[in-house]
């Protein structure tokens, strides 16, 4: 079975500081990996996705993530946080164990808090 | 182009009642997914419909059910409501079945409150 672990339910940074949100996955086959962002009272919006092409993936709003197979990680980073980045972030993995089903599995989410 | 739309935005029901939530996918999308987002639990997969058929369901009791109509819109029904069913219910749609390498587009959700 596939699963996702997001380390830290809350991450607090100062405006302008580096953002690092951690995600580790487990999957019996090469995964497809996603990061989504959820602003208050809204649905989820895709930030970026990894689908076995380049291991460093660039997304919207200056975010990027690196797929590290040896560490089974897909951490999300942004060099300089903005106040507008404050939101809930979800990591998701999608790849069925037998190739027939690709139900996406989400982590519990990390709330990013940005201080002025 | 319209995104994924869900209705109603908010729904208040009493324990034991039934709730019906609706979702219209993006035009051309055939797959619809339902998730429950309860406080502190992330997104829990409920149901996946594709081409009018239920393809998979998550670890939820049978009182959670749904269907997909010929126009690919979908309904989620929750019978015999319990207090712990209070949550944000999110619908997502995608072009291909089960995401594969395609993006899932989410609606704004329906906030269900059971009192």
PDB file of C-alpha atoms in Angstrom:
ATOM      1  CA  UNK A   1       0.000   0.000   0.000  1.00  0.00           C
ATOM      2  CA  UNK A   2       1.097   3.536  -0.605  1.00  0.00           C
ATOM      3  CA  UNK A   3       1.212   6.223   2.069  1.00  0.00           C
ATOM      4  CA  UNK A   4       2.460   9.732   2.691  1.00  0.00           C
ATOM      5  CA  UNK A   5       3.935  11.241   5.849  1.00  0.00           C
ATOM      6  CA  UNK A   6       4.222  14.974   6.260  1.00  0.00           C
ATOM      7  CA  UNK A   7       6.551  15.887   9.084  1.00  0.00           C
ATOM      8  CA  UNK A   8       5.242  18.753  11.164  1.00  0.00           C
ATOM      9  CA  UNK A   9       1.602  19.775  11.259  1.00  0.00           C
ATOM     10  CA  UNK A  10       2.702  23.423  11.531  1.00  0.00           C
ATOM     11  CA  UNK A  11       5.731  25.232  10.131  1.00  0.00           C
ATOM     12  CA  UNK A  12       6.404  28.835  11.054  1.00  0.00           C
ATOM     13  CA  UNK A  13       8.796  31.090   9.107  1.00  0.00           C
ATOM     14  CA  UNK A  14       9.529  34.783   8.821  1.00  0.00           C
ATOM     15  CA  UNK A  15       8.747  36.655   5.658  1.00  0.00           C
ATOM     16  CA  UNK A  16      11.737  36.343   3.333  1.00  0.00           C
ATOM     17  CA  UNK A  17      13.019  33.159   4.952  1.00  0.00           C
ATOM     18  CA  UNK A  18      13.412  29.749   3.336  1.00  0.00           C
ATOM     19  CA  UNK A  19      10.343  27.530   3.301  1.00  0.00           C
ATOM     20  CA  UNK A  20      10.878  23.778   3.717  1.00  0.00           C
ATOM     21  CA  UNK A  21       7.910  21.424   3.990  1.00  0.00           C
ATOM     22  CA  UNK A  22       8.772  17.761   4.367  1.00  0.00           C
ATOM     23  CA  UNK A  23       7.090  14.807   2.702  1.00  0.00           C
ATOM     24  CA  UNK A  24       8.100  11.156   2.770  1.00  0.00           C
ATOM     25  CA  UNK A  25       6.267   8.490   0.832  1.00  0.00           C
ATOM     26  CA  UNK A  26       6.069   4.750   0.708  1.00  0.00           C
ATOM     27  CA  UNK A  27       5.127   2.977  -2.457  1.00  0.00           C
ATOM     28  CA  UNK A  28       5.879  -0.444  -3.869  1.00  0.00           C
ATOM     29  CA  UNK A  29       6.204   0.974  -7.371  1.00  0.00           C
ATOM     30  CA  UNK A  30       7.677   4.227  -8.720  1.00  0.00           C
ATOM     31  CA  UNK A  31       5.256   6.863  -7.541  1.00  0.00           C
ATOM     32  CA  UNK A  32       3.622   9.882  -8.977  1.00  0.00           C
ATOM     33  CA  UNK A  33       3.909  12.674  -6.419  1.00  0.00           C
ATOM     34  CA  UNK A  34       2.020  15.927  -6.000  1.00  0.00           C
ATOM     35  CA  UNK A  35       1.989  18.999  -3.797  1.00  0.00           C
ATOM     36  CA  UNK A  36      -1.271  20.891  -3.365  1.00  0.00           C
ATOM     37  CA  UNK A  37      -2.057  24.135  -1.539  1.00  0.00           C
ATOM     38  CA  UNK A  38      -5.322  24.956   0.200  1.00  0.00           C
ATOM     39  CA  UNK A  39      -6.178  28.519   1.139  1.00  0.00           C
ATOM     40  CA  UNK A  40      -8.856  29.124   3.795  1.00  0.00           C
ATOM     41  CA  UNK A  41     -12.336  28.093   2.720  1.00  0.00           C
ATOM     42  CA  UNK A  42     -11.148  26.939  -0.689  1.00  0.00           C
ATOM     43  CA  UNK A  43     -10.456  23.697  -2.476  1.00  0.00           C
ATOM     44  CA  UNK A  44      -7.011  22.328  -3.306  1.00  0.00           C
ATOM     45  CA  UNK A  45      -4.840  23.798  -6.036  1.00  0.00           C
ATOM     46  CA  UNK A  46      -1.968  21.907  -7.631  1.00  0.00           C
ATOM     47  CA  UNK A  47       1.461  23.421  -6.960  1.00  0.00           C
ATOM     48  CA  UNK A  48       3.588  20.868  -8.797  1.00  0.00           C
ATOM     49  CA  UNK A  49       3.836  17.213  -9.741  1.00  0.00           C
ATOM     50  CA  UNK A  50       6.512  14.561 -10.292  1.00  0.00           C
ATOM     51  CA  UNK A  51       5.830  11.851 -12.863  1.00  0.00           C
ATOM     52  CA  UNK A  52       9.246  10.193 -13.358  1.00  0.00           C
ATOM     53  CA  UNK A  53      10.785  12.882 -15.530  1.00  0.00           C
ATOM     54  CA  UNK A  54      13.192  15.435 -14.003  1.00  0.00           C
ATOM     55  CA  UNK A  55      13.800  14.878 -10.299  1.00  0.00           C
ATOM     56  CA  UNK A  56      13.731  18.625  -9.572  1.00  0.00           C
ATOM     57  CA  UNK A  57      10.257  19.909 -10.272  1.00  0.00           C
ATOM     58  CA  UNK A  58       9.350  23.562 -10.486  1.00  0.00           C
ATOM     59  CA  UNK A  59       5.827  24.693  -9.713  1.00  0.00           C
ATOM     60  CA  UNK A  60       3.767  27.808  -9.404  1.00  0.00           C
ATOM     61  CA  UNK A  61       4.398  30.731  -7.039  1.00  0.00           C
ATOM     62  CA  UNK A  62       8.142  30.028  -6.857  1.00  0.00           C
ATOM     63  CA  UNK A  63       7.833  26.603  -5.216  1.00  0.00           C
ATOM     64  CA  UNK A  64       9.889  23.580  -6.205  1.00  0.00           C
ATOM     65  CA  UNK A  65      10.374  20.038  -4.967  1.00  0.00           C
ATOM     66  CA  UNK A  66      13.045  17.406  -5.424  1.00  0.00           C
ATOM     67  CA  UNK A  67      12.320  13.704  -5.757  1.00  0.00           C
ATOM     68  CA  UNK A  68      14.918  11.638  -3.885  1.00  0.00           C
ATOM     69  CA  UNK A  69      14.335   7.940  -4.368  1.00  0.00           C
ATOM     70  CA  UNK A  70      17.074   6.897  -1.919  1.00  0.00           C
ATOM     71  CA  UNK A  71      15.399   8.919   0.813  1.00  0.00           C
ATOM     72  CA  UNK A  72      11.813   8.296  -0.378  1.00  0.00           C
ATOM     73  CA  UNK A  73      11.275  12.024  -0.029  1.00  0.00           C
ATOM     74  CA  UNK A  74       9.633  14.813  -1.989  1.00  0.00           C
ATOM     75  CA  UNK A  75      10.230  17.938   0.085  1.00  0.00           C
ATOM     76  CA  UNK A  76       8.731  21.272  -0.968  1.00  0.00           C
ATOM     77  CA  UNK A  77      10.876  24.413  -0.845  1.00  0.00           C
ATOM     78  CA  UNK A  78      10.699  28.089  -1.641  1.00  0.00           C
ATOM     79  CA  UNK A  79      13.720  30.405  -1.255  1.00  0.00           C
ATOM     80  CA  UNK A  80      11.815  33.369   0.177  1.00  0.00           C
ATOM     81  CA  UNK A  81       8.463  33.221   1.934  1.00  0.00           C
ATOM     82  CA  UNK A  82       5.727  35.767   1.272  1.00  0.00           C
ATOM     83  CA  UNK A  83       2.814  36.538   3.528  1.00  0.00           C
ATOM     84  CA  UNK A  84       0.518  35.250   0.793  1.00  0.00           C
ATOM     85  CA  UNK A  85       2.084  31.763   1.105  1.00  0.00           C
ATOM     86  CA  UNK A  86       0.320  31.194   4.407  1.00  0.00           C
ATOM     87  CA  UNK A  87      -1.929  28.197   3.744  1.00  0.00           C
ATOM     88  CA  UNK A  88      -2.310  24.452   4.226  1.00  0.00           C
ATOM     89  CA  UNK A  89      -0.041  22.284   2.071  1.00  0.00           C
ATOM     90  CA  UNK A  90      -0.715  18.678   1.164  1.00  0.00           C
ATOM     91  CA  UNK A  91       1.606  16.088  -0.294  1.00  0.00           C
ATOM     92  CA  UNK A  92       0.000  13.262  -2.265  1.00  0.00           C
ATOM     93  CA  UNK A  93       1.183  10.013  -3.837  1.00  0.00           C
ATOM     94  CA  UNK A  94      -0.526   8.214  -6.653  1.00  0.00           C
ATOM     95  CA  UNK A  95       0.416   4.869  -8.131  1.00  0.00           C
ATOM     96  CA  UNK A  96      -1.358   1.594  -7.741  1.00  0.00           C
ATOM     97  CA  UNK A  97       0.564  -1.458  -6.569  1.00  0.00           C
ATOM     98  CA  UNK A  98      -0.560  -3.563  -9.493  1.00  0.00           C
ATOM     99  CA  UNK A  99      -0.854  -0.870 -12.105  1.00  0.00           C
ATOM    100  CA  UNK A 100      -4.605  -1.100 -12.212  1.00  0.00           C
ATOM    101  CA  UNK A 101      -5.548   1.549  -9.698  1.00  0.00           C
ATOM    102  CA  UNK A 102      -4.006   4.921  -9.001  1.00  0.00           C
ATOM    103  CA  UNK A 103      -6.000   6.194  -6.058  1.00  0.00           C
ATOM    104  CA  UNK A 104      -4.229   9.288  -4.769  1.00  0.00           C
ATOM    105  CA  UNK A 105      -3.324   9.241  -1.088  1.00  0.00           C
ATOM    106  CA  UNK A 106      -2.840  12.492   0.797  1.00  0.00           C
ATOM    107  CA  UNK A 107      -0.785  13.392   3.805  1.00  0.00           C
ATOM    108  CA  UNK A 108      -2.367  15.064   6.809  1.00  0.00           C
ATOM    109  CA  UNK A 109      -1.210  18.474   5.683  1.00  0.00           C
ATOM    110  CA  UNK A 110       1.196  21.110   6.964  1.00  0.00           C
ATOM    111  CA  UNK A 111      -0.004  24.536   7.931  1.00  0.00           C
ATOM    112  CA  UNK A 112       2.502  27.197   6.853  1.00  0.00           C
ATOM    113  CA  UNK A 113       2.537  30.297   9.040  1.00  0.00           C
ATOM    114  CA  UNK A 114       4.422  33.349   7.777  1.00  0.00           C
ATOM    115  CA  UNK A 115       5.404  36.085  10.233  1.00  0.00           C
ATOM    116  CA  UNK A 116       6.062  39.656   9.087  1.00  0.00           C
TER     117      UNK A 116
ATOM    118  CA  UNK B   1     -14.010  27.575 -18.546  1.00  0.00           C
ATOM    119  CA  UNK B   2     -15.911  26.651 -15.397  1.00  0.00           C
ATOM    120  CA  UNK B   3     -14.054  24.696 -12.753  1.00  0.00           C
ATOM    121  CA  UNK B   4     -15.361  21.930 -10.550  1.00  0.00           C
ATOM    122  CA  UNK B   5     -18.522  23.122  -8.850  1.00  0.00           C
ATOM    123  CA  UNK B   6     -20.013  21.710  -5.689  1.00  0.00           C
ATOM    124  CA  UNK B   7     -23.365  22.364  -4.067  1.00  0.00           C
ATOM    125  CA  UNK B   8     -24.458  23.279  -1.549  1.00  0.00           C
ATOM    126  CA  UNK B   9     -21.609  25.254  -0.019  1.00  0.00           C
ATOM    127  CA  UNK B  10     -22.858  24.585   3.478  1.00  0.00           C
ATOM    128  CA  UNK B  11     -25.253  21.962   4.784  1.00  0.00           C
ATOM    129  CA  UNK B  12     -26.586  21.512   8.307  1.00  0.00           C
ATOM    130  CA  UNK B  13     -28.323  18.269   9.207  1.00  0.00           C
ATOM    131  CA  UNK B  14     -29.400  16.553  12.375  1.00  0.00           C
ATOM    132  CA  UNK B  15     -28.126  13.177  13.477  1.00  0.00           C
ATOM    133  CA  UNK B  16     -29.879  10.321  11.694  1.00  0.00           C
ATOM    134  CA  UNK B  17     -30.856  12.335   8.640  1.00  0.00           C
ATOM    135  CA  UNK B  18     -29.560  11.886   5.102  1.00  0.00           C
ATOM    136  CA  UNK B  19     -27.353  14.329   3.221  1.00  0.00           C
ATOM    137  CA  UNK B  20     -26.921  14.665  -0.537  1.00  0.00           C
ATOM    138  CA  UNK B  21     -23.923  16.512  -1.956  1.00  0.00           C
ATOM    139  CA  UNK B  22     -23.483  17.327  -5.632  1.00  0.00           C
ATOM    140  CA  UNK B  23     -20.513  17.825  -7.900  1.00  0.00           C
ATOM    141  CA  UNK B  24     -20.133  18.953 -11.507  1.00  0.00           C
ATOM    142  CA  UNK B  25     -16.735  18.145 -13.029  1.00  0.00           C
ATOM    143  CA  UNK B  26     -14.847  20.240 -15.510  1.00  0.00           C
ATOM    144  CA  UNK B  27     -16.221  19.795 -19.008  1.00  0.00           C
ATOM    145  CA  UNK B  28     -14.572  16.803 -20.655  1.00  0.00           C
ATOM    146  CA  UNK B  29     -13.466  15.181 -17.400  1.00  0.00           C
ATOM    147  CA  UNK B  30     -14.856  11.690 -16.906  1.00  0.00           C
ATOM    148  CA  UNK B  31     -13.409  10.847 -13.500  1.00  0.00           C
ATOM    149  CA  UNK B  32     -14.807  12.171 -10.234  1.00  0.00           C
ATOM    150  CA  UNK B  33     -13.305  11.610  -6.784  1.00  0.00           C
ATOM    151  CA  UNK B  34     -14.818  12.327  -3.396  1.00  0.00           C
ATOM    152  CA  UNK B  35     -12.771  13.051  -0.279  1.00  0.00           C
ATOM    153  CA  UNK B  36     -13.649  13.764   3.321  1.00  0.00           C
ATOM    154  CA  UNK B  37     -11.526  16.379   5.067  1.00  0.00           C
ATOM    155  CA  UNK B  38     -12.127  16.211   8.779  1.00  0.00           C
ATOM    156  CA  UNK B  39     -10.221  18.485  11.136  1.00  0.00           C
ATOM    157  CA  UNK B  40      -6.663  17.281  11.612  1.00  0.00           C
ATOM    158  CA  UNK B  41      -7.078  14.147   9.482  1.00  0.00           C
ATOM    159  CA  UNK B  42      -6.081  15.350   6.040  1.00  0.00           C
ATOM    160  CA  UNK B  43      -8.006  14.100   3.018  1.00  0.00           C
ATOM    161  CA  UNK B  44      -9.545  10.678   3.309  1.00  0.00           C
ATOM    162  CA  UNK B  45     -10.484   9.010   0.015  1.00  0.00           C
ATOM    163  CA  UNK B  46     -14.180   8.134  -0.209  1.00  0.00           C
ATOM    164  CA  UNK B  47     -15.168   7.184  -3.746  1.00  0.00           C
ATOM    165  CA  UNK B  48     -13.959   7.197  -7.331  1.00  0.00           C
ATOM    166  CA  UNK B  49     -16.305   7.225 -10.316  1.00  0.00           C
ATOM    167  CA  UNK B  50     -15.252   6.926 -13.924  1.00  0.00           C
ATOM    168  CA  UNK B  51     -17.473   6.654 -16.982  1.00  0.00           C
ATOM    169  CA  UNK B  52     -20.542   6.185 -14.786  1.00  0.00           C
ATOM    170  CA  UNK B  53     -19.140   3.300 -12.770  1.00  0.00           C
ATOM    171  CA  UNK B  54     -17.859   3.125  -9.214  1.00  0.00           C
ATOM    172  CA  UNK B  55     -14.200   2.134  -9.619  1.00  0.00           C
ATOM    173  CA  UNK B  56     -13.034   2.129  -6.043  1.00  0.00           C
ATOM    174  CA  UNK B  57     -14.054   3.168  -2.561  1.00  0.00           C
ATOM    175  CA  UNK B  58     -12.143   4.025   0.569  1.00  0.00           C
ATOM    176  CA  UNK B  59     -12.460   2.598   4.053  1.00  0.00           C
ATOM    177  CA  UNK B  60     -15.875   4.058   4.845  1.00  0.00           C
ATOM    178  CA  UNK B  61     -19.107   2.332   5.898  1.00  0.00           C
ATOM    179  CA  UNK B  62     -21.801   1.515   3.302  1.00  0.00           C
ATOM    180  CA  UNK B  63     -23.944   4.431   4.430  1.00  0.00           C
ATOM    181  CA  UNK B  64     -21.574   6.521   2.317  1.00  0.00           C
ATOM    182  CA  UNK B  65     -22.632   5.980  -1.270  1.00  0.00           C
ATOM    183  CA  UNK B  66     -22.971   7.849  -4.513  1.00  0.00           C
ATOM    184  CA  UNK B  67     -23.385   7.694  -8.216  1.00  0.00           C
ATOM    185  CA  UNK B  68     -22.237   9.296 -11.432  1.00  0.00           C
ATOM    186  CA  UNK B  69     -24.702  10.462 -14.036  1.00  0.00           C
ATOM    187  CA  UNK B  70     -24.391  10.233 -17.845  1.00  0.00           C
ATOM    188  CA  UNK B  71     -23.187  13.857 -17.951  1.00  0.00           C
ATOM    189  CA  UNK B  72     -20.412  12.824 -15.488  1.00  0.00           C
ATOM    190  CA  UNK B  73     -21.779  14.894 -12.613  1.00  0.00           C
ATOM    191  CA  UNK B  74     -21.889  13.050  -9.324  1.00  0.00           C
ATOM    192  CA  UNK B  75     -23.788  12.780  -6.080  1.00  0.00           C
ATOM    193  CA  UNK B  76     -22.519  11.715  -2.681  1.00  0.00           C
ATOM    194  CA  UNK B  77     -25.132  10.417  -0.268  1.00  0.00           C
ATOM    195  CA  UNK B  78     -24.565   9.961   3.424  1.00  0.00           C
ATOM    196  CA  UNK B  79     -27.294   8.077   5.276  1.00  0.00           C
ATOM    197  CA  UNK B  80     -27.961   7.864   9.008  1.00  0.00           C
ATOM    198  CA  UNK B  81     -25.746  10.863   9.711  1.00  0.00           C
ATOM    199  CA  UNK B  82     -23.488  10.763  12.744  1.00  0.00           C
ATOM    200  CA  UNK B  83     -21.826  13.665  14.514  1.00  0.00           C
ATOM    201  CA  UNK B  84     -18.393  12.544  13.304  1.00  0.00           C
ATOM    202  CA  UNK B  85     -19.533  12.926   9.691  1.00  0.00           C
ATOM    203  CA  UNK B  86     -19.131  16.677  10.128  1.00  0.00           C
ATOM    204  CA  UNK B  87     -16.384  17.650   7.708  1.00  0.00           C
ATOM    205  CA  UNK B  88     -15.522  19.386   4.470  1.00  0.00           C
ATOM    206  CA  UNK B  89     -16.367  17.130   1.532  1.00  0.00           C
ATOM    207  CA  UNK B  90     -14.241  17.753  -1.522  1.00  0.00           C
ATOM    208  CA  UNK B  91     -14.900  16.657  -5.050  1.00  0.00           C
ATOM    209  CA  UNK B  92     -12.190  16.481  -7.702  1.00  0.00           C
ATOM    210  CA  UNK B  93     -12.205  15.630 -11.373  1.00  0.00           C
ATOM    211  CA  UNK B  94      -9.576  14.596 -13.881  1.00  0.00           C
ATOM    212  CA  UNK B  95      -9.255  13.771 -17.541  1.00  0.00           C
ATOM    213  CA  UNK B  96      -8.123  10.182 -17.091  1.00  0.00           C
ATOM    214  CA  UNK B  97      -8.992   7.577 -14.551  1.00  0.00           C
ATOM    215  CA  UNK B  98      -7.269   7.752 -11.191  1.00  0.00           C
ATOM    216  CA  UNK B  99      -5.048  10.723 -11.970  1.00  0.00           C
ATOM    217  CA  UNK B 100      -2.162   8.746 -13.465  1.00  0.00           C
ATOM    218  CA  UNK B 101       0.059  11.658 -14.375  1.00  0.00           C
ATOM    219  CA  UNK B 102      -2.702  14.178 -14.818  1.00  0.00           C
ATOM    220  CA  UNK B 103      -3.728  16.870 -12.432  1.00  0.00           C
ATOM    221  CA  UNK B 104      -6.842  16.556 -10.290  1.00  0.00           C
ATOM    222  CA  UNK B 105      -8.943  19.710 -10.113  1.00  0.00           C
ATOM    223  CA  UNK B 106     -10.769  20.326  -6.858  1.00  0.00           C
ATOM    224  CA  UNK B 107     -14.009  22.093  -6.085  1.00  0.00           C
ATOM    225  CA  UNK B 108     -14.490  24.473  -3.166  1.00  0.00           C
ATOM    226  CA  UNK B 109     -16.110  21.773  -1.072  1.00  0.00           C
ATOM    227  CA  UNK B 110     -19.322  21.315   0.870  1.00  0.00           C
ATOM    228  CA  UNK B 111     -19.128  21.960   4.593  1.00  0.00           C
ATOM    229  CA  UNK B 112     -21.410  19.405   6.265  1.00  0.00           C
ATOM    230  CA  UNK B 113     -22.316  20.003   9.884  1.00  0.00           C
ATOM    231  CA  UNK B 114     -24.235  17.355  11.808  1.00  0.00           C
ATOM    232  CA  UNK B 115     -25.914  18.531  14.998  1.00  0.00           C
TER     233      UNK B 115
END
